[in-house]
CSV table of C-alpha atoms in Angstrom, one decimal:
chain,number,residue,atom,x,y,z
A,1,MET,CA,-4.4,7.3,7.4
A,2,GLN,CA,-1.3,8.8,5.6
A,3,ALA,CA,0.6,5.6,6.6
A,4,TYR,CA,-1.5,3.4,5.1
A,5,GLN,CA,-1.7,4.9,2.2
A,6,LYS,CA,2.1,5.0,2.1
A,7,ASP,CA,1.6,1.1,2.2
A,8,SER,CA,-0.9,0.5,0.2
A,9,ASP,CA,1.1,2.6,-2.6
A,10,TYR,CA,4.2,0.3,-1.8
A,11,GLU,CA,2.7,-2.8,-2.0
A,12,ALA,CA,1.0,-1.8,-5.6
A,13,ASN,CA,4.4,-0.5,-6.9
A,14,LYS,CA,6.1,-4.0,-6.0
A,15,PHE,CA,3.1,-5.7,-8.0
A,16,THR,CA,3.6,-3.2,-10.8
A,17,LEU,CA,7.4,-4.2,-10.9
A,18,LYS,CA,6.4,-8.0,-10.8
A,19,ALA,CA,3.8,-7.5,-13.7
A,20,ILE,CA,6.8,-5.9,-15.8
A,21,ARG,CA,9.3,-8.4,-14.8
A,22,PHE,CA,6.7,-11.5,-16.0
A,23,SER,CA,6.0,-9.6,-18.8
A,24,CYS,CA,10.0,-9.9,-19.5
A,25,ILE,CA,9.7,-13.5,-18.5
A,26,LEU,CA,6.6,-13.9,-21.1
A,27,PHE,CA,8.6,-12.6,-23.9
A,28,GLY,CA,11.5,-14.7,-23.3
A,29,ILE,CA,9.4,-18.0,-23.4
A,30,ILE,CA,7.7,-16.4,-26.7
A,31,TRP,CA,11.4,-15.6,-28.3
A,32,ILE,CA,12.3,-19.2,-27.2
A,33,LEU,CA,9.4,-20.6,-29.4
A,34,ASN,CA,10.3,-18.5,-32.3
A,35,ILE,CA,13.9,-19.7,-32.4
A,36,LEU,CA,12.4,-23.1,-32.1
A,37,GLY,CA,10.5,-22.6,-35.2
A,38,ILE,CA,7.2,-22.7,-33.4
A,39,PHE,CA,6.1,-19.5,-34.4
A,40,ILE,CA,7.7,-17.8,-37.7
A,41,VAL,CA,8.4,-14.0,-36.6
A,42,ASP,CA,11.1,-12.2,-38.3
A,43,ASP,CA,14.2,-13.1,-35.7
A,44,THR,CA,15.2,-9.4,-35.9
A,45,ILE,CA,12.2,-8.1,-35.1
A,46,MET,CA,12.2,-10.8,-32.1
A,47,ASN,CA,15.4,-10.5,-30.9
A,48,VAL,CA,15.1,-5.9,-31.0
A,49,GLY,CA,11.9,-7.1,-29.3
A,50,PHE,CA,12.8,-9.2,-26.7
A,51,PHE,CA,16.4,-7.6,-25.5
A,52,GLY,CA,15.1,-4.1,-25.7
A,53,SER,CA,12.3,-5.0,-23.6
A,54,ILE,CA,15.0,-7.0,-20.9
A,55,LEU,CA,16.8,-3.4,-21.4
A,56,ILE,CA,13.5,-1.6,-20.4
A,57,CYS,CA,13.1,-3.5,-17.3
A,58,ALA,CA,16.7,-3.3,-16.3
A,59,ILE,CA,16.4,0.1,-16.0
A,60,THR,CA,13.2,0.5,-14.8
A,61,PHE,CA,14.3,-1.6,-11.7
A,62,ALA,CA,17.4,0.7,-11.3
A,63,VAL,CA,15.4,4.0,-11.6
A,64,VAL,CA,12.8,2.7,-8.9
A,65,LYS,CA,15.7,1.0,-6.6
A,66,SER,CA,17.7,4.4,-6.8
A,67,ILE,CA,13.9,6.3,-5.7
A,68,GLY,CA,13.0,3.7,-3.5
A,69,LEU,CA,9.2,1.8,-3.5
A,70,SER,CA,8.0,4.1,-0.6
A,71,ASN,CA,8.7,7.4,-2.6
A,72,PRO,CA,5.2,9.2,-3.2
A,73,LYS,CA,6.3,9.5,-7.0
A,74,THR,CA,7.4,6.2,-7.6
A,75,LYS,CA,3.6,5.3,-8.4
A,76,TYR,CA,4.2,7.4,-11.7
A,77,VAL,CA,7.3,6.1,-12.4
A,78,VAL,CA,6.6,2.6,-12.2
A,79,LEU,CA,3.0,3.3,-14.1
A,80,LEU,CA,5.2,5.3,-16.8
A,81,PHE,CA,8.0,2.3,-17.3
A,82,SER,CA,5.6,-0.3,-17.4
A,83,ALA,CA,4.0,1.7,-20.4
A,84,ILE,CA,7.6,1.8,-22.4
A,85,ASN,CA,7.9,-1.5,-21.9
A,86,TYR,CA,4.3,-2.9,-23.2
A,87,ASP,CA,4.5,-0.2,-26.3
A,88,PHE,CA,8.0,-1.2,-27.1
A,89,ILE,CA,6.5,-4.7,-27.3
A,90,GLY,CA,3.7,-3.7,-28.8
A,91,VAL,CA,5.9,-2.2,-31.8
A,92,MET,CA,7.8,-5.2,-32.8
A,93,LEU,CA,4.8,-7.5,-32.1
A,94,THR,CA,2.0,-4.8,-33.7
A,95,TYR,CA,-1.2,-6.9,-33.5
A,96,HIS,CA,-0.2,-9.8,-31.5
A,97,ALA,CA,0.6,-7.4,-28.5
A,98,LEU,CA,-2.1,-5.5,-28.7
A,99,LEU,CA,-4.0,-6.1,-25.7
A,100,ILE,CA,-0.7,-5.7,-23.6
A,101,THR,CA,-0.5,-2.0,-24.4
A,102,ALA,CA,-4.0,-1.8,-21.9
A,103,LEU,CA,-2.2,-3.2,-19.1
A,104,PRO,CA,-0.7,0.1,-17.5
A,105,LEU,CA,-4.5,1.2,-17.3
A,106,LEU,CA,-5.1,-1.6,-15.5
A,107,LEU,CA,-2.5,-1.5,-12.9
A,108,SER,CA,-3.6,1.8,-12.0
A,109,VAL,CA,-6.9,0.4,-10.4
A,110,GLN,CA,-4.9,-1.2,-7.9
A,111,TYR,CA,-4.0,2.8,-6.4
A,112,ARG,CA,-7.4,3.2,-5.8
A,113,ASN,CA,-7.0,6.9,-7.1
A,114,ASN,CA,-9.0,8.6,-9.7
A,115,LYS,CA,-5.6,10.9,-10.6
A,116,ILE,CA,-4.1,8.0,-10.9
A,117,ILE,CA,-6.2,6.4,-13.8
A,118,ARG,CA,-6.4,9.3,-15.7
A,119,TYR,CA,-2.5,9.6,-15.8
A,120,ALA,CA,-2.4,5.8,-16.7
A,121,TYR,CA,-5.3,6.6,-19.4
A,122,LEU,CA,-2.6,9.7,-20.8
A,123,ILE,CA,0.2,7.5,-20.8
A,124,THR,CA,-1.3,4.9,-22.2
A,125,ALA,CA,-3.3,6.9,-25.2
A,126,ILE,CA,-0.2,8.2,-25.8
A,127,GLY,CA,1.6,4.6,-26.3
A,128,HIS,CA,-1.1,3.8,-28.8
A,129,ILE,CA,0.4,6.6,-31.1
A,130,VAL,CA,3.9,5.2,-30.5
A,131,ASN,CA,2.1,1.6,-31.1
A,132,VAL,CA,0.8,2.3,-34.4
A,133,TYR,CA,3.4,4.6,-36.2
A,134,GLY,CA,6.2,2.3,-34.3
A,135,GLY,CA,4.4,-0.8,-35.6
A,136,TYR,CA,3.9,0.5,-39.1
A,137,TYR,CA,7.1,1.7,-40.1
A,138,LEU,CA,9.5,-0.4,-37.7
A,139,GLY,CA,7.7,-3.7,-36.4
A,140,LEU,CA,5.9,-6.8,-37.8
A,141,CYS,CA,3.6,-6.2,-40.7
A,142,ASN,CA,0.1,-5.6,-39.6
A,143,ALA,CA,-1.8,-6.2,-43.0
A,144,ASN,CA,-4.7,-4.1,-41.6
A,145,MET,CA,-2.5,-1.0,-41.1
A,146,LEU,CA,-1.0,-2.1,-44.7
A,147,LEU,CA,-4.2,-2.3,-46.8
A,148,PHE,CA,-6.5,-0.3,-44.7
A,149,THR,CA,-8.8,-3.4,-44.9
A,150,ALA,CA,-12.6,-2.4,-45.3
A,151,HIS,CA,-14.1,-6.0,-46.3
A,152,PRO,CA,-14.4,-9.2,-45.1
A,153,THR,CA,-11.5,-12.0,-45.1
A,154,GLU,CA,-13.5,-13.8,-48.2
A,155,PHE,CA,-12.8,-10.5,-50.1
A,156,TYR,CA,-9.0,-10.2,-49.5
A,157,ALA,CA,-8.7,-14.2,-50.4
A,158,LYS,CA,-10.5,-13.7,-53.7
A,159,GLN,CA,-8.1,-10.7,-54.4
A,160,ILE,CA,-5.1,-12.9,-53.7
A,161,THR,CA,-5.9,-15.5,-56.1
A,162,GLU,CA,-7.3,-13.5,-58.8
A,163,GLY,CA,-3.9,-11.6,-58.3
A,164,ILE,CA,-5.0,-8.4,-57.9
A,165,LEU,CA,-5.0,-7.4,-54.1
A,166,ALA,CA,-4.1,-4.0,-53.7
A,167,PRO,CA,-4.8,-1.4,-50.8
A,168,ASN,CA,-8.0,0.4,-50.4
A,169,ASP,CA,-7.2,4.3,-50.9
A,170,PRO,CA,-7.7,6.0,-47.2
A,171,GLY,CA,-8.3,9.3,-49.0
A,172,MET,CA,-5.5,11.2,-47.4
A,173,PRO,CA,-2.0,11.2,-46.5
A,174,ILE,CA,-0.7,7.4,-44.8
A,175,PRO,CA,0.1,9.4,-41.4
A,176,LEU,CA,-3.3,11.0,-41.3
A,177,ALA,CA,-4.9,8.0,-41.9
A,178,LEU,CA,-3.0,6.1,-39.1
A,179,LEU,CA,-4.4,8.9,-36.6
A,180,VAL,CA,-8.0,8.7,-38.0
A,181,PHE,CA,-8.7,4.9,-38.6
A,182,PHE,CA,-6.3,3.3,-35.6
A,183,VAL,CA,-5.1,5.5,-33.0
A,184,VAL,CA,-8.3,7.7,-32.6
A,185,PRO,CA,-10.6,4.4,-32.3
A,186,GLN,CA,-8.1,2.9,-29.9
A,187,TRP,CA,-8.4,5.9,-27.8
A,188,PHE,CA,-12.5,5.7,-27.8
A,189,ILE,CA,-12.4,2.1,-26.7
A,190,LEU,CA,-9.6,2.6,-23.8
A,191,MET,CA,-12.1,5.8,-23.0
A,192,ALA,CA,-14.8,3.0,-22.4
A,193,PHE,CA,-12.5,1.6,-19.9
A,194,LEU,CA,-12.6,4.5,-17.8
A,195,PRO,CA,-16.3,4.6,-16.0
A,196,VAL,CA,-15.4,0.8,-15.2
A,197,LEU,CA,-12.0,1.3,-13.5
A,198,PHE,CA,-13.1,4.2,-11.9
A,199,HIS,CA,-16.3,2.1,-10.4
A,200,ILE,CA,-14.0,-0.6,-9.8
A,201,SER,CA,-11.3,1.5,-7.9
A,202,LYS,CA,-13.9,3.3,-5.8
A,203,GLN,CA,-15.5,0.0,-4.6
A,204,VAL,CA,-12.2,-1.5,-3.7
A,205,GLU,CA,-11.3,1.3,-1.9
A,206,ILE,CA,-15.0,1.3,0.2
A,207,ARG,CA,-14.1,-2.3,0.9
A,208,THR,CA,-10.4,-1.3,2.1
A,209,GLN,CA,-11.1,1.2,4.2
A,210,ASN,CA,-14.1,-1.1,5.8
A,211,GLU,CA,-11.7,-3.6,6.0
A,212,ILE,CA,-9.3,-1.0,8.2
A,213,MET,CA,-12.1,0.4,10.4
A,214,GLY,CA,-13.3,-3.1,11.2
A,215,LYS,CA,-10.0,-4.5,12.5
A,216,ARG,CA,-9.1,-0.8,13.8
A,217,GLN,CA,-12.3,-1.7,16.3
A,218,SER,CA,-11.3,-5.2,17.2
A,219,GLU,CA,-8.2,-3.9,18.3
A,220,THR,CA,-9.4,-0.6,20.0
A,221,ASP,CA,-10.8,-0.6,24.1
A,222,PHE,CA,-14.5,1.2,23.5
A,223,MET,CA,-14.2,3.3,26.4
A,224,THR,CA,-11.1,5.0,26.4
A,225,GLY,CA,-10.0,4.4,22.6
A,226,LEU,CA,-6.6,3.1,23.4
A,227,GLY,CA,-5.8,-0.5,22.4
A,228,ASN,CA,-7.1,-3.1,24.1
A,229,SER,CA,-6.0,-6.0,25.7
A,230,ALA,CA,-6.3,-8.6,23.1
A,231,HIS,CA,-4.2,-6.5,20.3
A,232,TYR,CA,-1.7,-6.0,23.2
A,233,GLN,CA,-1.3,-9.5,23.8
A,234,GLN,CA,-1.2,-9.9,20.1
A,235,MET,CA,1.6,-7.4,19.9
A,236,LEU,CA,3.7,-8.8,22.9
A,237,LYS,CA,3.6,-12.3,20.6
A,238,ASP,CA,4.3,-11.1,17.6
A,239,TYR,CA,5.7,-7.5,16.8
A,240,TYR,CA,7.6,-6.3,20.0
A,241,PRO,CA,9.8,-9.5,20.2
A,242,VAL,CA,11.9,-8.5,16.8
A,243,ILE,CA,12.4,-4.4,18.1
A,244,LYS,CA,15.8,-4.1,19.3
A,245,ASN,CA,14.9,-2.1,22.5
A,246,LEU,CA,11.8,-1.0,24.1
A,247,ALA,CA,10.8,0.7,27.2
A,248,ILE,CA,7.7,-0.1,29.4
A,249,ILE,CA,5.3,1.7,31.8
A,250,ILE,CA,2.4,0.5,33.2
A,251,TRP,CA,-0.1,2.4,35.6
A,252,ASP,CA,-2.5,0.6,37.7
A,253,ILE,CA,-5.2,3.3,39.3
A,254,ASN,CA,-5.3,3.3,43.1
A,255,ASN,CA,-7.7,1.9,45.2
A,256,MET,CA,-10.1,1.4,42.3
A,257,ARG,CA,-12.1,-1.7,43.5
A,258,LEU,CA,-12.6,0.3,46.9
A,259,ILE,CA,-14.0,3.1,44.7
A,260,ASN,CA,-16.2,1.2,42.9
A,261,GLU,CA,-18.0,-0.4,46.3
A,262,GLN,CA,-18.2,3.0,48.2
A,263,GLN,CA,-18.9,5.3,45.7
A,264,GLY,CA,-20.2,3.1,42.4
A,265,HIS,CA,-19.0,2.6,39.1
A,266,GLU,CA,-19.9,5.9,38.1
A,267,VAL,CA,-17.0,7.3,39.6
A,268,GLY,CA,-14.5,4.4,38.7
A,269,ASP,CA,-15.7,5.2,35.2
A,270,THR,CA,-14.8,8.7,35.6
A,271,LEU,CA,-11.3,7.6,36.8
A,272,ILE,CA,-10.3,5.2,34.1
A,273,ALA,CA,-11.4,8.1,31.8
A,274,MET,CA,-9.0,10.4,33.3
A,275,ALA,CA,-6.6,7.9,33.6
A,276,ALA,CA,-6.7,7.3,29.9
A,277,ASP,CA,-7.0,11.4,29.4
A,278,SER,CA,-3.8,11.8,31.5
A,279,ILE,CA,-1.7,9.2,29.1
A,280,LYS,CA,-3.1,10.0,25.8
A,281,PRO,CA,-0.6,12.9,25.4
A,282,LEU,CA,2.5,10.2,25.5
A,283,GLU,CA,0.9,8.6,22.1
A,284,ALA,CA,3.6,8.5,19.3
A,285,PRO,CA,4.5,6.9,16.3
A,286,ASN,CA,6.6,4.9,18.1
A,287,GLN,CA,5.1,5.2,21.4
A,288,LYS,CA,1.8,2.6,21.9
A,289,LEU,CA,-0.8,3.5,24.5
A,290,TYR,CA,-3.1,-0.1,25.8
A,291,ARG,CA,-5.9,-0.3,28.2
A,292,VAL,CA,-5.1,-3.8,29.4
A,293,ALA,CA,-7.5,-4.2,32.5
A,294,GLY,CA,-10.2,-2.6,34.1
A,295,ASP,CA,-7.7,-0.3,35.6
A,296,GLU,CA,-4.2,-0.7,34.4
A,297,PHE,CA,-2.7,0.9,31.2
A,298,VAL,CA,0.4,0.1,29.3
A,299,LEU,CA,2.8,2.4,27.4
A,300,ILE,CA,5.5,0.7,24.8
A,301,ILE,CA,8.2,3.0,23.6
A,302,GLU,CA,10.4,1.7,20.6
A,303,ASN,CA,13.8,1.9,20.2
A,304,PRO,CA,13.7,5.3,23.1
A,305,SER,CA,16.0,7.8,23.5
A,306,ASP,CA,17.8,8.2,26.4
A,307,GLY,CA,15.9,9.6,29.0
A,308,ALA,CA,12.7,8.6,27.7
A,309,ILE,CA,10.8,7.0,30.8
A,310,ASN,CA,11.5,10.0,32.7
A,311,LYS,CA,10.5,12.6,30.0
A,312,ALA,CA,7.1,10.3,29.7
A,313,LEU,CA,6.6,10.7,33.5
A,314,LEU,CA,7.2,14.0,34.0
A,315,LYS,CA,4.9,14.8,31.3
A,316,TRP,CA,1.8,12.4,32.6
A,317,ASN,CA,2.4,13.9,35.9
A,318,SER,CA,1.7,17.2,34.5
A,319,LYS,CA,-1.1,16.4,32.4
A,320,LEU,CA,-2.3,14.7,35.9
A,321,ASP,CA,-1.9,17.3,37.6
A,322,GLU,CA,-4.0,19.5,35.4
A,323,LEU,CA,-6.8,16.8,35.4
A,324,ASN,CA,-6.9,16.5,39.1
A,325,ARG,CA,-7.2,20.3,39.2
A,326,SER,CA,-10.4,20.9,37.3
A,327,SER,CA,-12.4,17.7,39.2
A,328,ILE,CA,-14.1,16.9,42.0
A,329,THR,CA,-12.9,13.2,41.8
A,330,LYS,CA,-8.9,12.8,42.5
A,331,LEU,CA,-6.9,10.2,40.5
A,332,SER,CA,-3.9,8.4,41.8
A,333,ALA,CA,-1.7,5.7,40.2
A,334,MET,CA,1.0,3.4,40.8
A,335,VAL,CA,3.8,2.9,38.2
A,336,GLY,CA,6.3,0.7,37.0
A,337,TYR,CA,8.6,0.4,34.0
A,338,SER,CA,11.6,-1.2,32.3
A,339,GLN,CA,13.9,-0.7,29.5
A,340,GLY,CA,15.5,-3.8,27.4
A,341,SER,CA,16.0,-5.7,24.4
A,342,GLY,CA,12.4,-6.6,22.6
A,343,ARG,CA,13.3,-10.0,22.3
A,344,ASP,CA,13.2,-9.8,26.3
A,345,ILE,CA,9.4,-8.3,26.5
A,346,ASP,CA,8.1,-10.6,28.8
A,347,PHE,CA,11.1,-10.2,31.3
A,348,LEU,CA,10.4,-6.5,30.9
A,349,VAL,CA,6.5,-6.8,31.7
A,350,LYS,CA,7.2,-8.8,34.9
A,351,ASP,CA,9.9,-6.4,35.7
A,352,ALA,CA,7.5,-3.2,35.4
A,353,TYR,CA,4.9,-4.9,37.3
A,354,ARG,CA,7.5,-6.1,40.1
A,355,MET,CA,8.6,-2.4,40.6
A,356,MET,CA,5.0,-1.4,40.7
A,357,ALA,CA,4.1,-4.2,43.5
A,358,ASN,CA,7.3,-3.3,45.3
A,359,LEU,CA,6.1,0.7,45.6
A,360,LYS,CA,2.1,-0.6,46.9
A,361,ASP,CA,4.2,-2.9,49.5
A,362,THR,CA,6.1,0.3,50.5
A,363,ALA,CA,3.0,2.4,50.3
A,364,ARG,CA,1.0,0.0,52.2
A,365,MET,CA,4.1,-0.3,55.0
A,366,LYS,CA,3.6,3.8,55.9
A,367,ALA,CA,0.1,3.2,56.2
A,368,ILE,CA,0.5,0.8,58.9
A,369,PRO,CA,0.5,2.6,62.4
A,370,ARG,CA,3.4,2.4,64.6
């Protein structure tokens, strides 16, 4: 579960960085269109906004590179820098870029964590303070903030025609009026996003968990809980060939067919369960277990340390003895193993089976009366 969450955050962090980069590219297009005269924003405002956004974007990527995409703190960093970038654009372009300042809140949903959504709301709400005051004093003029408009457009158009246009008196100092009439209403609007985003986040998480559960079930042997044959074959084809070094151990329960015929399948099922229990202690992050046939089990170790096969077999023997001491039904198995490069995985499997076959032949020879 932790590995899944780590991978999920990694992908979400990557997407957030893409969103930041895309905003810089989009701003670059707007900047070019402004140079061409298609837009008519003041050159100084546009230049400061564009190059400032590029600088913030560069700092963001540098910081993330230093801490890593998989770091648990990275999601907080990328969301913070996304807010800084979007807020800087919002300060320069004011009403033209009002919607972009809510993007950190939308980006937070992909993390599927209410704590992250609340964090994004907090930095977005703080960002709106920066937007309003920064835009009023430094950015593109927003006539709504300048005049404290409270009437339809026709009212002010008539005032302009008559030469009597004047701002409404907000009845309080300008800084306080900006807070009351612009910052606080935006906070309430943002607050309306929260239940929707919480719900979307929850539904996405439920669907993701269902997909993971379905995938896990499709890859698991229902009787033993180990990886099944289909998953084993898929890993042999797509995954293990790229691993630098592998060790493989194969177990084959002795006399399984004869036991099923003479003692019944119930005893055979008991042996299968015992075999699975005997090798389960060997499972580790780099050691995956599979049941590949009715009476065959496989352990594959990625990049094994020196003596890893011997250590695994000693541990298995110890567990096997423990199980046999406490069971009427006794388990024994033939073992074959091999080690080498992942690109030779097919050869390693055949080599392990060849070793196991040789041991079976030796056992048969010993069983022949002389």
